[in-house]
Amino acid sequence: MKSVRLLLLLSALLLLSGCAPEEIDAPKEITAVWGEDHAIHISFSESENAEIYRLFRRDQEMQDFRFIADLTEPTFVDQTARAGVPYQYKVIALNQKGNSQGAVTEYFCSLPLAPQSPAIAIHENGVVSITWEKDTAQLYHLYGIKDGEYTHIAQTAENSIMLDQIQSFDAFVLSGIHTQYGITLESGYSQPLSILPTPVIQAISRLDKYTSVIEINDNAQYDRYQIYRANTRRGQYSLIGESSDPVYYDVSETADAEYYYKIQAISSRGVSGFSMPWRTGLHQKEVIGIPVFMYHDFVTQLDLDSGVLFDEYAIWKDEFEQDLIWLRDNGYTTITSQELIDYLNGNASLPEKPIILTIDGGKMGVYKNAYPLLKEHNMKAVLAVSGNSVEVTTADPVKHLSSSAPYCRWDEIIEMASSGCVEVISQTYALQIKNPLSGRKGANLIAGETMEDFLILAKEDYYDIQNALIRATGKTALAQSYPYSLRSAESDIAWLKCGYQLLYCGDDSQIRSSQLNYFIQDAGLTPYSALIRRLPRRTGTPLSEYLLAAIDHDS
């Protein structure tokens, strides 16, 4: 250290005196090679009149060399080099008279990376396959780890290994054998791969005649589950889907079909073996069926006389009252979205014969004609509000009274929500419209729209309607009704990501093969159970006819 300080002082004095420093011999034959200690070893020829050597380094992304160390010997071990990063080294000689020209390595030198993107799979016949990305290694070694001890299992020049039988190792790692500049070196170890504990199927319940619910033991170390199905216990099992939840809904095209199922669990650390095969009906759980109906508007002859239109989705006020009376007389109890969510989350029970009555839009007929009947008969309804329509009506009372299709005002929405008879949810803030410019109709993606772009639109609408509802009722909406009943798997994902827990759809057999909605409380709230099929109540056909026909269809 003292020699370095002395050299710096002498160099400064030479510059102040105006004496030009004299060049000295530059080091030659500088080399950089791997060492068995996984460091880069630098060596170079000595300069006859050098007192110290100054070493620099840069990688491919650096324009200038950076100082590493001052040396008194022509060797250096670089232990700070990162694996997989190419480096170039430069050395100059210095003495009291000046410094030499720099000598630079003629090639970039890099420590070998461990094998990348390793993956492990266990096949139905018990064979284990391990794969990884091919790189510059001439050979790969596979090690098994047990109680901290590494055991060499196999080696290959390819980028995969198949193992017929494996011992009970905790994990597996890979290394690569690289040869360069006459040095052979084994890389570091890859990310460990584990064989996870085998998942256990807890129950396979018949939900309806087309749908089975597979429930799996919930293990925190699993990221997702792959579900396999066969017609017989020893038949050919095929992958039918996967789930990030420990619940999977298998919808078959064949009514009352019975299958055998196996499950394989996967995580970032590895995979499990296959579960024992189990048949439909294993530990059958209790199933509850919930009919859900969709209303829009309720009118009287006085409404028509005053200029209100009787559109294709409206029914007479008297028809709605007959629906409520029939439900009461036949033991049905109206429930809300909140009550269904509480049930599915295991926080509440439901009445013996629950039913949900939803009303879309928020037309004036709800407040004027349906709301008084709900209070009179002690019934509940779920009102899906079109936020922008209510805002416009509230801002223009004249239009509110003179429109042929009038909407409720916010004060009327508040009154209904405060009564306990009406649960207010969303029918979007501004998507309950047809936009001829964009081609958008409702809350679904349009042709060519990416999921990312639609999710931005959905989140904006979600925040707009939730803020409007908080201002009016003090509560947010737990559910959303699809305008025009238009939806898709992509839109479902987007709206659930926004924060809704239930999505009310239309009478769509792609949602459920059954016409009613069937649930298993233990299965919880999932992207499947969050989708609710609704039967549209049209004028002229009593609710009882729809309901009895649906029950007959499902049974």
XYZ file of C-alpha atoms in Angstrom, residues 199-552:
354
model
C -52.353 -35.048 -3.856
C -55.430 -36.769 -2.473
C -58.911 -36.581 -3.996
C -61.277 -35.774 -1.131
C -64.586 -36.058 -2.997
C -66.060 -36.375 -6.470
C -69.649 -35.178 -6.160
C -72.341 -35.246 -8.806
C -73.406 -31.594 -9.039
C -76.043 -32.145 -11.704
C -76.557 -34.765 -14.378
C -73.830 -33.232 -16.565
C -71.350 -31.936 -13.990
C -69.050 -33.467 -11.384
C -67.047 -31.545 -8.784
C -63.580 -32.873 -7.960
C -62.278 -31.604 -4.606
C -58.580 -32.030 -3.800
C -56.690 -31.723 -0.539
C -55.437 -28.140 -0.369
C -51.637 -28.027 -0.048
C -49.846 -24.682 0.068
C -46.874 -26.022 -1.901
C -49.010 -26.741 -4.977
C -49.424 -24.040 -7.628
C -51.930 -25.858 -9.825
C -53.525 -29.224 -10.451
C -53.857 -31.239 -13.655
C -56.956 -33.416 -13.921
C -56.975 -36.721 -15.823
C -60.051 -38.809 -16.643
C -60.796 -42.330 -17.897
C -63.906 -44.412 -18.530
C -62.670 -47.299 -16.355
C -60.316 -47.586 -13.387
C -57.526 -49.130 -15.461
C -58.424 -47.331 -18.676
C -56.475 -44.755 -20.661
C -56.417 -41.491 -18.676
C -56.507 -38.239 -20.670
C -55.727 -34.732 -19.473
C -59.048 -32.829 -19.420
C -57.999 -29.576 -17.724
C -56.194 -27.876 -14.898
C -57.082 -25.605 -12.004
C -55.247 -23.220 -9.694
C -57.926 -23.953 -7.083
C -58.208 -27.304 -5.292
C -61.602 -27.684 -7.000
C -62.358 -28.657 -10.578
C -65.740 -28.736 -12.348
C -65.902 -31.412 -15.027
C -68.744 -30.758 -17.468
C -69.547 -33.752 -19.682
C -71.650 -33.893 -22.816
C -73.101 -37.203 -21.653
C -75.828 -37.110 -19.015
C -75.215 -39.154 -15.858
C -71.805 -40.358 -17.107
C -69.507 -41.893 -14.521
C -65.741 -41.524 -14.810
C -62.528 -42.263 -12.945
C -60.192 -39.388 -12.119
C -56.507 -38.917 -11.257
C -54.830 -35.703 -10.131
C -51.244 -34.486 -10.505
C -50.000 -31.411 -8.612
C -47.439 -28.958 -9.988
C -45.410 -26.144 -8.444
C -42.381 -24.075 -9.417
C -40.256 -26.564 -7.444
C -41.453 -29.733 -9.084
C -44.350 -32.118 -9.622
C -46.131 -34.830 -7.708
C -46.997 -38.365 -8.603
C -50.543 -39.262 -9.631
C -53.249 -39.652 -7.029
C -55.156 -42.874 -6.622
C -57.958 -43.139 -9.212
C -61.448 -42.520 -7.835
C -64.876 -42.798 -9.396
C -67.702 -40.264 -9.626
C -69.676 -40.289 -6.400
C -66.729 -40.606 -4.016
C -67.875 -39.007 -0.726
C -70.841 -37.348 -2.439
C -71.482 -33.921 -0.856
C -74.804 -32.214 -0.251
C -75.924 -30.197 -3.267
C -78.240 -27.192 -3.171
C -80.066 -25.900 -6.257
C -80.884 -22.213 -6.663
C -83.155 -20.905 -9.438
C -82.299 -17.395 -10.566
C -84.705 -15.259 -12.597
C -84.123 -12.126 -14.631
C -86.654 -9.255 -14.758
C -86.290 -5.829 -16.394
C -89.305 -3.551 -16.002
C -92.763 -3.586 -14.426
C -95.606 -1.532 -15.903
C -99.295 -0.788 -15.455
C -101.955 0.478 -17.832
C -101.600 3.906 -16.218
C -97.913 3.870 -17.188
C -98.809 3.132 -20.795
C -101.419 5.877 -20.781
C -98.794 8.345 -19.588
C -96.420 7.472 -22.442
C -94.240 4.721 -20.975
C -93.366 2.003 -23.494
C -94.052 -1.671 -22.809
C -90.807 -3.110 -24.222
C -90.106 -6.763 -25.005
C -88.546 -7.393 -21.566
C -91.272 -5.792 -19.427
C -94.058 -7.589 -17.532
C -97.244 -6.322 -15.910
C -97.162 -5.354 -12.269
C -99.933 -7.887 -11.568
C -97.824 -10.664 -13.125
C -94.973 -9.887 -10.734
C -97.301 -10.010 -7.757
C -98.610 -13.416 -8.847
C -94.982 -14.634 -9.029
C -94.330 -13.493 -5.457
C -97.522 -15.102 -4.163
C -96.734 -18.418 -5.848
C -93.187 -18.434 -4.414
C -94.530 -17.740 -0.919
C -97.219 -20.405 -1.170
C -94.718 -23.008 -2.413
C -92.126 -22.477 0.310
C -89.502 -20.480 -1.603
C -87.385 -17.824 0.119
C -85.810 -15.000 -1.851
C -82.125 -14.402 -1.080
C -79.463 -11.878 -2.143
C -76.020 -12.113 -3.722
C -74.479 -11.441 -0.314
C -76.316 -14.418 1.210
C -75.144 -16.728 -1.581
C -71.550 -15.512 -1.266
C -71.628 -16.007 2.505
C -72.917 -19.540 1.989
C -70.255 -20.444 -0.581
C -67.540 -19.053 1.693
C -68.802 -21.256 4.499
C -69.997 -18.348 6.645
C -73.776 -18.934 6.557
C -76.509 -21.415 5.763
C -79.348 -21.031 3.276
C -83.088 -21.661 3.571
C -84.506 -24.930 2.294
C -85.749 -23.553 -1.041
C -83.742 -20.428 -1.936
C -84.377 -18.390 -5.079
C -82.849 -15.164 -6.467
C -84.900 -12.554 -8.339
C -82.696 -10.148 -10.300
C -83.836 -6.947 -11.995
C -81.621 -5.374 -14.684
C -81.178 -1.703 -15.506
C -82.999 0.225 -12.803
C -86.058 1.429 -14.686
C -88.654 3.599 -12.963
C -91.083 0.665 -12.886
C -88.882 -1.044 -10.292
C -89.376 1.770 -7.774
C -92.972 2.560 -8.687
C -94.415 -0.948 -9.166
C -92.097 -3.759 -8.006
C -90.610 -2.253 -4.838
C -93.992 -1.790 -3.066
C -94.842 -5.437 -3.793
C -91.520 -6.655 -2.408
C -92.207 -4.785 0.837
C -95.781 -5.993 1.022
C -94.870 -9.670 0.585
C -91.606 -9.472 2.561
C -89.526 -10.571 -0.430
C -86.075 -9.533 -1.712
C -84.713 -8.698 -5.136
C -81.273 -7.957 -6.579
C -81.293 -4.722 -8.592
C -78.493 -4.316 -11.163
C -78.071 -0.584 -11.732
C -76.864 1.050 -14.930
C -74.833 3.829 -13.315
C -74.687 6.351 -16.118
C -78.413 6.034 -16.867
C -79.286 6.785 -13.237
C -76.847 9.716 -13.169
C -78.408 11.252 -16.300
C -81.935 10.822 -14.923
C -80.988 12.303 -11.542
C -79.434 15.337 -13.240
C -82.559 15.986 -15.379
C -85.842 15.575 -13.388
C -87.938 16.725 -16.342
C -86.593 13.904 -18.493
C -87.203 11.597 -15.565
C -90.930 12.332 -15.718
C -91.409 12.598 -19.484
C -89.244 9.761 -20.837
C -90.882 6.772 -22.503
C -88.303 4.540 -20.771
C -87.599 6.373 -17.492
C -84.883 5.273 -15.055
C -84.842 5.677 -11.282
C -83.107 8.609 -9.585
C -80.369 8.059 -6.997
C -82.658 9.074 -4.133
C -85.090 6.330 -5.176
C -82.236 3.821 -5.399
C -81.129 4.874 -1.892
C -84.627 4.395 -0.499
C -84.908 0.887 -1.953
C -81.421 -0.122 -0.761
C -82.163 1.163 2.753
C -85.339 -0.903 3.025
C -83.561 -4.265 3.086
C -85.809 -5.496 0.288
C -83.492 -4.509 -2.537
C -79.795 -5.366 -2.876
C -78.080 -3.013 -5.343
C -75.395 -4.431 -7.664
C -73.815 -3.282 -10.923
C -74.914 -3.512 -14.496
C -71.769 -1.521 -15.340
C -71.497 2.248 -15.245
C -71.430 3.024 -18.961
C -71.417 -0.290 -20.877
C -75.178 -0.877 -20.828
C -75.285 0.664 -24.288
C -74.636 -0.137 -27.934
C -71.770 1.887 -29.381
C -71.936 1.910 -33.211
C -68.549 3.680 -33.489
C -66.534 1.093 -31.598
C -68.844 -1.829 -32.303
C -69.086 -2.543 -28.581
C -72.312 -3.927 -27.224
C -72.377 -4.491 -23.499
C -69.560 -5.612 -21.207
C -67.840 -8.079 -23.535
C -64.735 -7.879 -25.711
C -65.145 -6.716 -29.283
C -63.491 -8.313 -32.316
C -59.720 -7.852 -32.289
C -59.589 -6.458 -28.750
C -56.819 -7.806 -26.514
C -57.437 -8.979 -22.976
C -55.040 -6.311 -21.715
C -56.960 -3.480 -23.394
C -60.336 -4.793 -22.257
C -59.111 -5.156 -18.676
C -58.163 -1.454 -18.648
C -61.686 -0.551 -19.832
C -63.275 -2.939 -17.311
C -61.315 -1.536 -14.375
C -62.264 2.039 -15.285
C -65.941 1.094 -15.455
C -65.659 -0.924 -12.219
C -64.246 2.052 -10.314
C -66.843 4.427 -11.803
C -69.854 2.347 -10.754
C -68.406 1.469 -7.353
C -67.689 5.129 -6.574
C -71.217 6.062 -7.653
C -72.743 3.355 -5.454
C -70.608 4.309 -2.451
C -71.727 7.923 -2.776
C -75.359 6.886 -3.011
C -75.722 3.848 -0.753
C -72.478 3.670 1.211
C -71.845 0.154 -0.142
C -69.985 -1.373 -3.071
C -71.461 -3.948 -5.454
C -70.424 -7.564 -4.878
C -71.810 -8.702 -8.220
C -72.369 -7.575 -11.785
C -75.109 -8.376 -14.264
C -74.057 -8.664 -17.904
C -75.864 -6.129 -20.147
C -77.705 -7.923 -22.974
C -76.432 -11.167 -21.333
C -73.386 -10.935 -23.605
C -70.258 -12.506 -22.102
C -67.252 -14.706 -22.844
C -64.640 -16.635 -20.897
C -62.268 -13.686 -21.351
C -64.762 -11.123 -20.059
C -65.528 -13.367 -17.069
C -61.847 -13.386 -16.118
C -61.587 -9.609 -16.530
C -64.595 -8.732 -14.358
C -63.601 -11.192 -11.639
C -60.115 -9.662 -11.655
C -61.720 -6.253 -11.146
C -63.231 -7.462 -7.880
C -66.743 -8.814 -8.516
C -67.483 -12.105 -6.757
C -70.566 -13.113 -8.779
C -71.434 -12.564 -12.440
C -75.097 -12.791 -13.432
C -75.368 -14.083 -16.993
C -78.253 -15.001 -19.260
C -80.006 -18.260 -20.092
C -76.889 -19.760 -21.634
C -76.285 -23.532 -21.643
C -72.548 -22.842 -22.114
C -72.508 -21.534 -18.540
C -74.349 -24.526 -17.077
C -75.922 -27.551 -18.694
C -78.552 -27.382 -15.963
C -81.102 -24.579 -16.020
C -80.867 -24.009 -12.278
C -77.616 -23.280 -10.433
C -76.266 -26.039 -8.199
C -73.662 -25.531 -5.496
C -71.627 -27.491 -2.969
C -70.751 -25.361 0.010
C -67.450 -27.151 0.617
C -66.351 -26.366 -2.949
C -66.423 -22.647 -2.169
C -66.496 -19.680 -4.513
C -64.552 -20.350 -7.731
C -64.557 -18.907 -11.272
C -67.081 -21.622 -12.161
C -69.477 -21.154 -9.247
C -69.232 -17.363 -9.686
C -71.136 -17.596 -12.999
C -74.895 -17.562 -12.479
C -77.349 -18.742 -15.139
C -80.624 -16.809 -15.159
C -83.999 -17.620 -16.675
C -85.615 -14.562 -18.298
C -89.177 -13.944 -17.101
C -91.269 -12.833 -20.095
C -94.798 -11.473 -20.017
C -97.568 -14.016 -20.460
C -95.701 -16.945 -18.873
C -95.799 -17.200 -15.069
C -92.575 -17.765 -13.151
C -94.022 -21.065 -11.901
C -94.091 -22.514 -15.436
C -90.445 -21.588 -16.062
C -89.394 -22.989 -12.701
C -91.255 -26.307 -12.937
C -89.983 -26.840 -16.495
C -86.401 -26.132 -15.353
C -86.684 -28.602 -12.470
C -88.059 -31.223 -14.832
